[in-house]
mmCIF file of C-alpha atoms in Angstrom:
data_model
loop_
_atom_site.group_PDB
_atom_site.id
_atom_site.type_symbol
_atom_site.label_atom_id
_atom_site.label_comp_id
_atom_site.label_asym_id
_atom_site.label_seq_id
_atom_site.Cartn_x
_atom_site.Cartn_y
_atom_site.Cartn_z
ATOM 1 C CA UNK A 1 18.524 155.879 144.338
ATOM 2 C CA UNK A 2 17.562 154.162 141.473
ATOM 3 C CA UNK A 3 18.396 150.425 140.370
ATOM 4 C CA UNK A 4 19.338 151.592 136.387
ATOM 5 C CA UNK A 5 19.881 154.967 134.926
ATOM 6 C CA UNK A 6 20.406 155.195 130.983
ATOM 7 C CA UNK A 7 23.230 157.428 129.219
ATOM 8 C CA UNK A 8 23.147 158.143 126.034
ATOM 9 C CA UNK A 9 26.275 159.465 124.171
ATOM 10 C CA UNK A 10 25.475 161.714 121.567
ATOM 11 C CA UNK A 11 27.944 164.684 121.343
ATOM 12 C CA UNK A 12 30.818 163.793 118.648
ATOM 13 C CA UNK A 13 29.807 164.650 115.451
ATOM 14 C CA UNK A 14 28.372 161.873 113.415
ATOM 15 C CA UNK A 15 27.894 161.960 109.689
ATOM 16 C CA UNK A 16 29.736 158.699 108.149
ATOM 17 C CA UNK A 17 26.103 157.796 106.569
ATOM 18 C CA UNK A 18 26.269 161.380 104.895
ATOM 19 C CA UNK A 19 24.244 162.325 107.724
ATOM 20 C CA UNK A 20 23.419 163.624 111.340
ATOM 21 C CA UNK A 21 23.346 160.033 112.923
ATOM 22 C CA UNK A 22 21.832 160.118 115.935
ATOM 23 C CA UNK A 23 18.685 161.818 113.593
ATOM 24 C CA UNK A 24 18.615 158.965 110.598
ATOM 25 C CA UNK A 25 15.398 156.453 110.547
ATOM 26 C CA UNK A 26 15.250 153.270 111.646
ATOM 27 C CA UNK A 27 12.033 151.312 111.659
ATOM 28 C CA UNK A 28 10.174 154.442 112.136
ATOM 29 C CA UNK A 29 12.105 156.221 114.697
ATOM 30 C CA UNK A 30 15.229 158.000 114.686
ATOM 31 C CA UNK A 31 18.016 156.654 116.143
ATOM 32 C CA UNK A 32 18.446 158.064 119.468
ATOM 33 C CA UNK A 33 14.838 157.706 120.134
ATOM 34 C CA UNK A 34 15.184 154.152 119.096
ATOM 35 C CA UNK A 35 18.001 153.493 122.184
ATOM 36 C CA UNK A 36 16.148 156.001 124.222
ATOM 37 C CA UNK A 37 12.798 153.738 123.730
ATOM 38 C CA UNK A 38 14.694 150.555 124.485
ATOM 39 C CA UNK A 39 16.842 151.525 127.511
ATOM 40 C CA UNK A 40 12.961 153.138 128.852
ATOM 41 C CA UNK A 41 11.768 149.088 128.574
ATOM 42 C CA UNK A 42 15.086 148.001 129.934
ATOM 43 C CA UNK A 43 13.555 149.682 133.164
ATOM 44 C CA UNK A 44 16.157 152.485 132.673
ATOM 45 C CA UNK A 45 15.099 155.390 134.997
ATOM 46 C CA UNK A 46 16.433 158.448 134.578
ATOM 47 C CA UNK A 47 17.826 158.704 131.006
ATOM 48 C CA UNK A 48 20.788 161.058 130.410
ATOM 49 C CA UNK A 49 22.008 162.179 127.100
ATOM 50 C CA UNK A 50 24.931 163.792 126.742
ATOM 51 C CA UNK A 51 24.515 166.378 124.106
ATOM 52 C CA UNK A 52 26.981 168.855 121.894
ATOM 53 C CA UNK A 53 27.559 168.916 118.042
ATOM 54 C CA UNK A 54 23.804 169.865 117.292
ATOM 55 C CA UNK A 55 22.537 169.947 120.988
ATOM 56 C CA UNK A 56 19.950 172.272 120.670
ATOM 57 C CA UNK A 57 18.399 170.159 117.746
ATOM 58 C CA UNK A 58 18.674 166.510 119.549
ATOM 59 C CA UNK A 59 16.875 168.385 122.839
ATOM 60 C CA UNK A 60 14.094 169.549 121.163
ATOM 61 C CA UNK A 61 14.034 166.601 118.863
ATOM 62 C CA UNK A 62 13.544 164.753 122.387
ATOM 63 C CA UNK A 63 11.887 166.726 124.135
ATOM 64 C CA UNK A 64 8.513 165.918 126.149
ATOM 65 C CA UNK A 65 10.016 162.354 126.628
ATOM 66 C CA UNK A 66 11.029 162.907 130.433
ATOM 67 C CA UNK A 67 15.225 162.625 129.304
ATOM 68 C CA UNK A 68 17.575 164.749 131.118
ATOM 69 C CA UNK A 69 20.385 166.961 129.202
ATOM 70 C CA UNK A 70 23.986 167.646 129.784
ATOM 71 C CA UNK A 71 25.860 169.245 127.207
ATOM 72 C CA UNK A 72 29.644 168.766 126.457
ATOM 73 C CA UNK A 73 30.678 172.010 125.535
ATOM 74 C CA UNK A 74 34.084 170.561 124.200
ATOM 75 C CA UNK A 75 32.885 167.951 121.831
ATOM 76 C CA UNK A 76 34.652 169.635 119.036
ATOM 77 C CA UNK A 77 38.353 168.807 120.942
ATOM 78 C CA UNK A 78 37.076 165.624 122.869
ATOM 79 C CA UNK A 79 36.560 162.334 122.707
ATOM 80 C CA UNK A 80 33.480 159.931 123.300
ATOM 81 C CA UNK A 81 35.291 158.496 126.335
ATOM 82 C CA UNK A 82 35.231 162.094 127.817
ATOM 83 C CA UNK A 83 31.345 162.437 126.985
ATOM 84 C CA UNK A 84 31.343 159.529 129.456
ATOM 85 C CA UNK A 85 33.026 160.428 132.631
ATOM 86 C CA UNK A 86 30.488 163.556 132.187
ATOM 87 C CA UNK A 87 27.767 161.598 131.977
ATOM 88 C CA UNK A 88 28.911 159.216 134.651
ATOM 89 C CA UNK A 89 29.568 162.184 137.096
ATOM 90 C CA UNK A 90 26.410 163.658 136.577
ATOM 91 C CA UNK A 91 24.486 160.342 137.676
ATOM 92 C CA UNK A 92 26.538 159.534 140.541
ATOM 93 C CA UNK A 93 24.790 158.876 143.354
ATOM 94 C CA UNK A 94 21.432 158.880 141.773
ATOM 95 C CA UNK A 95 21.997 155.153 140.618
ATOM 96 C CA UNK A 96 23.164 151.745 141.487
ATOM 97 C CA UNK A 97 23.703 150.557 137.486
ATOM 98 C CA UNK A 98 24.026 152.482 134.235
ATOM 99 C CA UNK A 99 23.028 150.994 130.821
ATOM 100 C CA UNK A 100 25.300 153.005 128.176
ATOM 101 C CA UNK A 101 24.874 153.551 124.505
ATOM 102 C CA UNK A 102 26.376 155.754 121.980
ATOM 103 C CA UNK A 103 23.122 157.575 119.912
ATOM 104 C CA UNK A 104 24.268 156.644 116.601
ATOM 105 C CA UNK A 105 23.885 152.609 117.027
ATOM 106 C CA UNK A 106 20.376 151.548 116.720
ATOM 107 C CA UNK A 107 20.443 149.146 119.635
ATOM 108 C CA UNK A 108 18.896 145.348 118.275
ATOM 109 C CA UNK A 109 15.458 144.284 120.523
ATOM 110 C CA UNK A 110 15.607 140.350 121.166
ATOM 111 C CA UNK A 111 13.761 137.682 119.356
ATOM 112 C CA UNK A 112 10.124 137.012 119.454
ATOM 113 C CA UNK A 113 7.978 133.932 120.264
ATOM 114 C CA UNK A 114 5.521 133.266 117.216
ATOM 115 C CA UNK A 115 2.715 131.464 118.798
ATOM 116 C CA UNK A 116 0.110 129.739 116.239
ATOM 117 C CA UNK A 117 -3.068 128.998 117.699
ATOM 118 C CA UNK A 118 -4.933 131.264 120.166
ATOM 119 C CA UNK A 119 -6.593 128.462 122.083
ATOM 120 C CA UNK A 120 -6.365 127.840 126.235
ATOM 121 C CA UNK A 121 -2.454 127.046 126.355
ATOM 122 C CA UNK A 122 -1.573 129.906 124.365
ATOM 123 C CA UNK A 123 -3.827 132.065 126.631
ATOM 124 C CA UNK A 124 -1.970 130.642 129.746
ATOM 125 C CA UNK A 125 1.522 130.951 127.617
ATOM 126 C CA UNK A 126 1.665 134.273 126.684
ATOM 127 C CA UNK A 127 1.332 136.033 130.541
ATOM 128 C CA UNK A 128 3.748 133.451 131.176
ATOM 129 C CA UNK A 129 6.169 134.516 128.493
ATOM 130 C CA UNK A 130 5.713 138.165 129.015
ATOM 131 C CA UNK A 131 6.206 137.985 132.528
ATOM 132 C CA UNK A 132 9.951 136.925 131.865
ATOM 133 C CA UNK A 133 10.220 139.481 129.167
ATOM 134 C CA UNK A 134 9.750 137.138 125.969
ATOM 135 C CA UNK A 135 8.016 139.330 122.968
ATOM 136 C CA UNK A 136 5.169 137.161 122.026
ATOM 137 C CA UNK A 137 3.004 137.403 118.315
ATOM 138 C CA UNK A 138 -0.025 134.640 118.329
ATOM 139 C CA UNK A 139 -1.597 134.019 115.118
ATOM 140 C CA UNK A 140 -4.930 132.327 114.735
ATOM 141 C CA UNK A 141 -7.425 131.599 111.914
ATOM 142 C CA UNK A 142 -10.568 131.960 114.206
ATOM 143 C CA UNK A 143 -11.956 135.752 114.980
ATOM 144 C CA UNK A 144 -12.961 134.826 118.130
ATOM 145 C CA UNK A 145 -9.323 133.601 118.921
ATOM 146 C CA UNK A 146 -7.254 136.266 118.287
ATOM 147 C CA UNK A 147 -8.798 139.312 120.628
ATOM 148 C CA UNK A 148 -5.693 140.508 122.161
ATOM 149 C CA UNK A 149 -7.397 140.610 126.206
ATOM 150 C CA UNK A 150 -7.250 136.965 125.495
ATOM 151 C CA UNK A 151 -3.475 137.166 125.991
ATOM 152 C CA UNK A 152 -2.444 139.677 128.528
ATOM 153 C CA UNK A 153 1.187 140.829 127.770
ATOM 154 C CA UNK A 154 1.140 140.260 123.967
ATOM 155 C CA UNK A 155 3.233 142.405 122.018
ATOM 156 C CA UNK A 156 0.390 141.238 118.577
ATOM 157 C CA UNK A 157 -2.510 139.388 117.763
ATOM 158 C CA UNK A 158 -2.524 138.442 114.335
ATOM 159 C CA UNK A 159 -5.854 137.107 112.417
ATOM 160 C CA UNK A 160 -3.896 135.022 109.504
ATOM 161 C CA UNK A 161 -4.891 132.162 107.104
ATOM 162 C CA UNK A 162 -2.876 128.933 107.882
ATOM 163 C CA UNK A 163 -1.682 128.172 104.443
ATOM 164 C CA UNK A 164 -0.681 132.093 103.636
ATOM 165 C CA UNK A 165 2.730 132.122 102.977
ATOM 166 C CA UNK A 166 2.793 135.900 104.410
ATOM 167 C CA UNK A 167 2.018 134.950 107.343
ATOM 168 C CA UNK A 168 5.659 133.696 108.156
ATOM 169 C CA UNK A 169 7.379 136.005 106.205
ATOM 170 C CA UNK A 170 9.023 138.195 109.109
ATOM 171 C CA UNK A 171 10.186 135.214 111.088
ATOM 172 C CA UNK A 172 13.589 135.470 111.566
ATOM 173 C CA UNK A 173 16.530 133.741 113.032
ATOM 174 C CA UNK A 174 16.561 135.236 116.435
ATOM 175 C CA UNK A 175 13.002 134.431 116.740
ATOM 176 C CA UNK A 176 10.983 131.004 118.277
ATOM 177 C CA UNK A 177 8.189 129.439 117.391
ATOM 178 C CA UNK A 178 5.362 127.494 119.018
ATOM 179 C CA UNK A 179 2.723 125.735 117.561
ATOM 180 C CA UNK A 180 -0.549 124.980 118.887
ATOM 181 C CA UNK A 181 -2.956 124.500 116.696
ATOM 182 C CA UNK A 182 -6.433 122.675 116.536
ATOM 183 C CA UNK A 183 -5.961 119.539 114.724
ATOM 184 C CA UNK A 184 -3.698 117.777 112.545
ATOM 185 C CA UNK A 185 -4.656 119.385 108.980
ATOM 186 C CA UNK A 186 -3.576 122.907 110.596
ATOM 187 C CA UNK A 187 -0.526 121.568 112.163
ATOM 188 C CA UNK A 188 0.900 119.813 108.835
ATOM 189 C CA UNK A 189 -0.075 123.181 106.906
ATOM 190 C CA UNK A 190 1.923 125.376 109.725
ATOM 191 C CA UNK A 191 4.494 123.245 110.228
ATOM 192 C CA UNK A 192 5.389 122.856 106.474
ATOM 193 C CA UNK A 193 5.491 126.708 106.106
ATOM 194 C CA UNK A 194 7.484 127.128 109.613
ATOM 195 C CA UNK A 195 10.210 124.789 108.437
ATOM 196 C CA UNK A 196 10.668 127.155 105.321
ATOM 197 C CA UNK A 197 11.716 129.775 108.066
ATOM 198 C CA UNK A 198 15.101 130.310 109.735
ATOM 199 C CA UNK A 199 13.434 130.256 113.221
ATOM 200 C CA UNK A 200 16.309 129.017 115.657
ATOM 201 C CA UNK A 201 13.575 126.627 117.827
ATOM 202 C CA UNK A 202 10.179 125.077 116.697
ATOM 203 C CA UNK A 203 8.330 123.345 119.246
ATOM 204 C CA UNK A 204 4.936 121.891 118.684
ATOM 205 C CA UNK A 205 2.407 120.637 120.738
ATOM 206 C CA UNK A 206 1.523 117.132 120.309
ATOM 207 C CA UNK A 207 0.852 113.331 121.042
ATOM 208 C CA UNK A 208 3.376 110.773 119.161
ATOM 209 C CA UNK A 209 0.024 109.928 117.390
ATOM 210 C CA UNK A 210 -0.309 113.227 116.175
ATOM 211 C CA UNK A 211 3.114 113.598 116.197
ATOM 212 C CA UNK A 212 4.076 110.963 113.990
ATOM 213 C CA UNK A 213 1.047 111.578 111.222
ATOM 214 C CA UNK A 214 2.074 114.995 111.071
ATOM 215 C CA UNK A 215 5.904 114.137 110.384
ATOM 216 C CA UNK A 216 4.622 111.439 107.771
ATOM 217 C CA UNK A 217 3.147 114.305 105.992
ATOM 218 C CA UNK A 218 5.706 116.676 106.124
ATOM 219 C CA UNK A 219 8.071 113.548 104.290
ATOM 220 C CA UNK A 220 5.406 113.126 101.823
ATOM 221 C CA UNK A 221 5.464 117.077 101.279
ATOM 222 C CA UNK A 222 9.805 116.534 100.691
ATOM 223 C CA UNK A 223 10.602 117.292 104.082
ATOM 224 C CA UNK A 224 13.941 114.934 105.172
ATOM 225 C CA UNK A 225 14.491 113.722 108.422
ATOM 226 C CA UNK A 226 17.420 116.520 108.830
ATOM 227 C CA UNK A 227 14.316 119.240 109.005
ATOM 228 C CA UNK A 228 12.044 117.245 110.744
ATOM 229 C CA UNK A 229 15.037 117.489 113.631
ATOM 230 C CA UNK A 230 14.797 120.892 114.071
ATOM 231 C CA UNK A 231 10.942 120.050 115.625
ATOM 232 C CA UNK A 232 10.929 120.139 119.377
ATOM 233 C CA UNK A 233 7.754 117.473 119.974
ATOM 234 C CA UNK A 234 6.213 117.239 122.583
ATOM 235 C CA UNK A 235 7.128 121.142 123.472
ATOM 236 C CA UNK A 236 8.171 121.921 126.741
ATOM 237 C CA UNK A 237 10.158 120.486 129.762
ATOM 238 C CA UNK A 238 9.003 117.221 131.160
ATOM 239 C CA UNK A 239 7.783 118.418 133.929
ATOM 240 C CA UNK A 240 4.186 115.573 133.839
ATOM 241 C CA UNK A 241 1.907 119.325 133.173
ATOM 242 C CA UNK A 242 -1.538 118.619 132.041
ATOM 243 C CA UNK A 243 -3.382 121.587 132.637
ATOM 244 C CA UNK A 244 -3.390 124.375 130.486
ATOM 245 C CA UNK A 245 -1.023 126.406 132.806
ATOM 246 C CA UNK A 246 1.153 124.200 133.807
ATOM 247 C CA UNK A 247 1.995 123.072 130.537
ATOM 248 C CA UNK A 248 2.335 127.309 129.732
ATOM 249 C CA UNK A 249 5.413 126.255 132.655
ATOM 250 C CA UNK A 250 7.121 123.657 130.962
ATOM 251 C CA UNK A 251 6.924 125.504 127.570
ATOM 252 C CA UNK A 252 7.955 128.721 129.367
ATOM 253 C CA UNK A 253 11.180 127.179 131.303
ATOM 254 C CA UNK A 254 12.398 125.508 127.796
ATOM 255 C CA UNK A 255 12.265 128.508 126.082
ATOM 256 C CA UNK A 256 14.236 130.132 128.768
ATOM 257 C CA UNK A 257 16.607 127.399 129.009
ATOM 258 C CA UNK A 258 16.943 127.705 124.987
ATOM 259 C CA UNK A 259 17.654 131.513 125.269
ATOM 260 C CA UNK A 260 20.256 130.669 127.923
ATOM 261 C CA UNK A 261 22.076 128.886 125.276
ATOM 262 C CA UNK A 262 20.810 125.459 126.043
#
C-alpha cells in the first residue's frame, strides 16, 4: 500500500476556453500533464485518471508516463462527483491518501527562494532548502560560482550581472529572496533592484556595519524607511550560527517559519 495515490478527473467535457481543456498549454505543457507532473513531485504514486469525453486522445496524449486509465463510460449523463467515487473505488486499498485534481485546472507550484551570491552559505543553504522542498534559483556574477554541483538540489543556477535589471524580472510575490553577496557595492546594487520587486520576504546577510552603510545608500538612492522595513537583517533565526551550515539552519528554519505564515 502506498502512502499517496493521484486522481485525476478528466471525463466531463471541457471547452469553456473554446477548447479541449485538459489539452490547452500552459507554460509548455498541457494541462493535464501539468497536474500529472506536479502530483508525480508531490510523491503521488500511482496516478489515476479518469478518462471519457475524448479518452482515447488524453491516453495516448499520456501515454509512456507510467499513469493508469479508467474510463467513465457515462460521462455524457454524469457528473464530476461520479468520475470520483470511480476513481476512488478503483484505488481502494492500494493507498493510504489520495491527492485529487480535476485536468482542466493547471494546479499553481509554490514560491521560489532567489538566492544572490553562490559563495559557502549559499552552498550549505540550498541542500538545506531543498531538503524541505523549497525551489531554490542562485544567481552569481562569478563563473566559477554558479556551477550547479556547487548546490545540490537547485532547481537553477543563474550567471547574471548585479546591476541588470533582468535579472529580477520574474520575481514574484509568492517568491523569497536571500541575499548573500560579496561586499557592500554588490549588496547596495542587489538590494536596490530587489526592493523594486514584489518578493513577500528579503533577508540579507549582514553585520549592522554593513548593514547600516548599505541602508544609508539605499536612502540616498530614494529608498524610505517604509521599504527599508521589508529587509530581514541579519537573515535567519538567532540561533548564535557561525559556520557556514549552521547559519544555512537559521536561514532555513525562518524561511519555514515565514511559509508557515509567521
Amino acid at each position: 500500500m502506498t502512502q499517496l495515490a493521484g486522481l485525476i478527473l478528466a471525463a466531463g467535457v471541457s471547452s469553456r476556453m473554446g477548447a479541449f481543456k485538459p489539452m490547452l498549454p500552459v507554460d509548455g505543457q498541457t494541462m493535464i500533464r501539468r497536474v500529472a507532473d506536479m502530483m508525480r513531485r508531490a510523491g503521488a504514486d500511482p496516478i489515476l485518471v479518469v478518462t471519457g469525453y475524448r479518452g482515447e486522445a488524453l491516453e495516448r496524449h499520456l501515454e509512456g508516463l507510467n499513469i493508469r486509465f479508467i474510463r467513465n463510460e457515462r460521462y455524457y449523463s454524469t457528473q464530476m462527483l461520479d468520475s470520483l467515487v470511480l476513481g476512488l473505488e478503483r484505488l481502494e486499498g492500494e493507498t493510504r491518501r489520495v491527492l485529487v485534481s480535476p485536468a482542466d485546472i493547471p494546479l499553481v507550484e509554490a514560491g521560489r527562494v532567489f538566492i544572490f551570491g553562490g559563495g559557502h552559505v549559499a552552498q550549505a543553504l540550498v541542500p538545506a532548502l531543498a531538503a524541505v522542498d523549497f525551489r531554490c534559483v542562485v544567481l552569481e556574477d562569478r563563473e566559477d560560482f554558479c556551477r550547479p554541483e556547487l548546490f545540490p538540489g537547485v532547481e537553477e543556477t543563474r550567471l547574471i550581472q548585479n546591476d541588470d535589471p533582468a535579472a529580477y524580472q520574474d520575481i514574484t510575490a509568492e517568491d523569497c529572496v536571500a541575499v548573500m553577496t560579496r561586499g557592500h557595492k554588490d549588496d547596495l546594487t542587489v538590494q536596490a533592484h530587489v526592493l523594486k520587486t514584489p518578493a513577500k520576504y528579503i533577508g540579507v546577510i549582514g553585520s549592522r556595519k554593513k548593514t547600516a552603510a548599505v541602508f544609508a545608500g539605499l536612502k540616498e538612492m530614494g529608498y524610505a524607511d517604509a521599504d527599508l522595513a521589508r529587509i530581514t537583517t541579519p537573515i535567519g533565526l538567532d540561533i548564535k550560527a557561525e559556520t557556514p551550515a549552521e547559519i544555512a539552519v537559521s536561514i532555513a528554519a525562518q524561511l519555514i517559519q515565514e511559509r508557515a505564515g509567521g
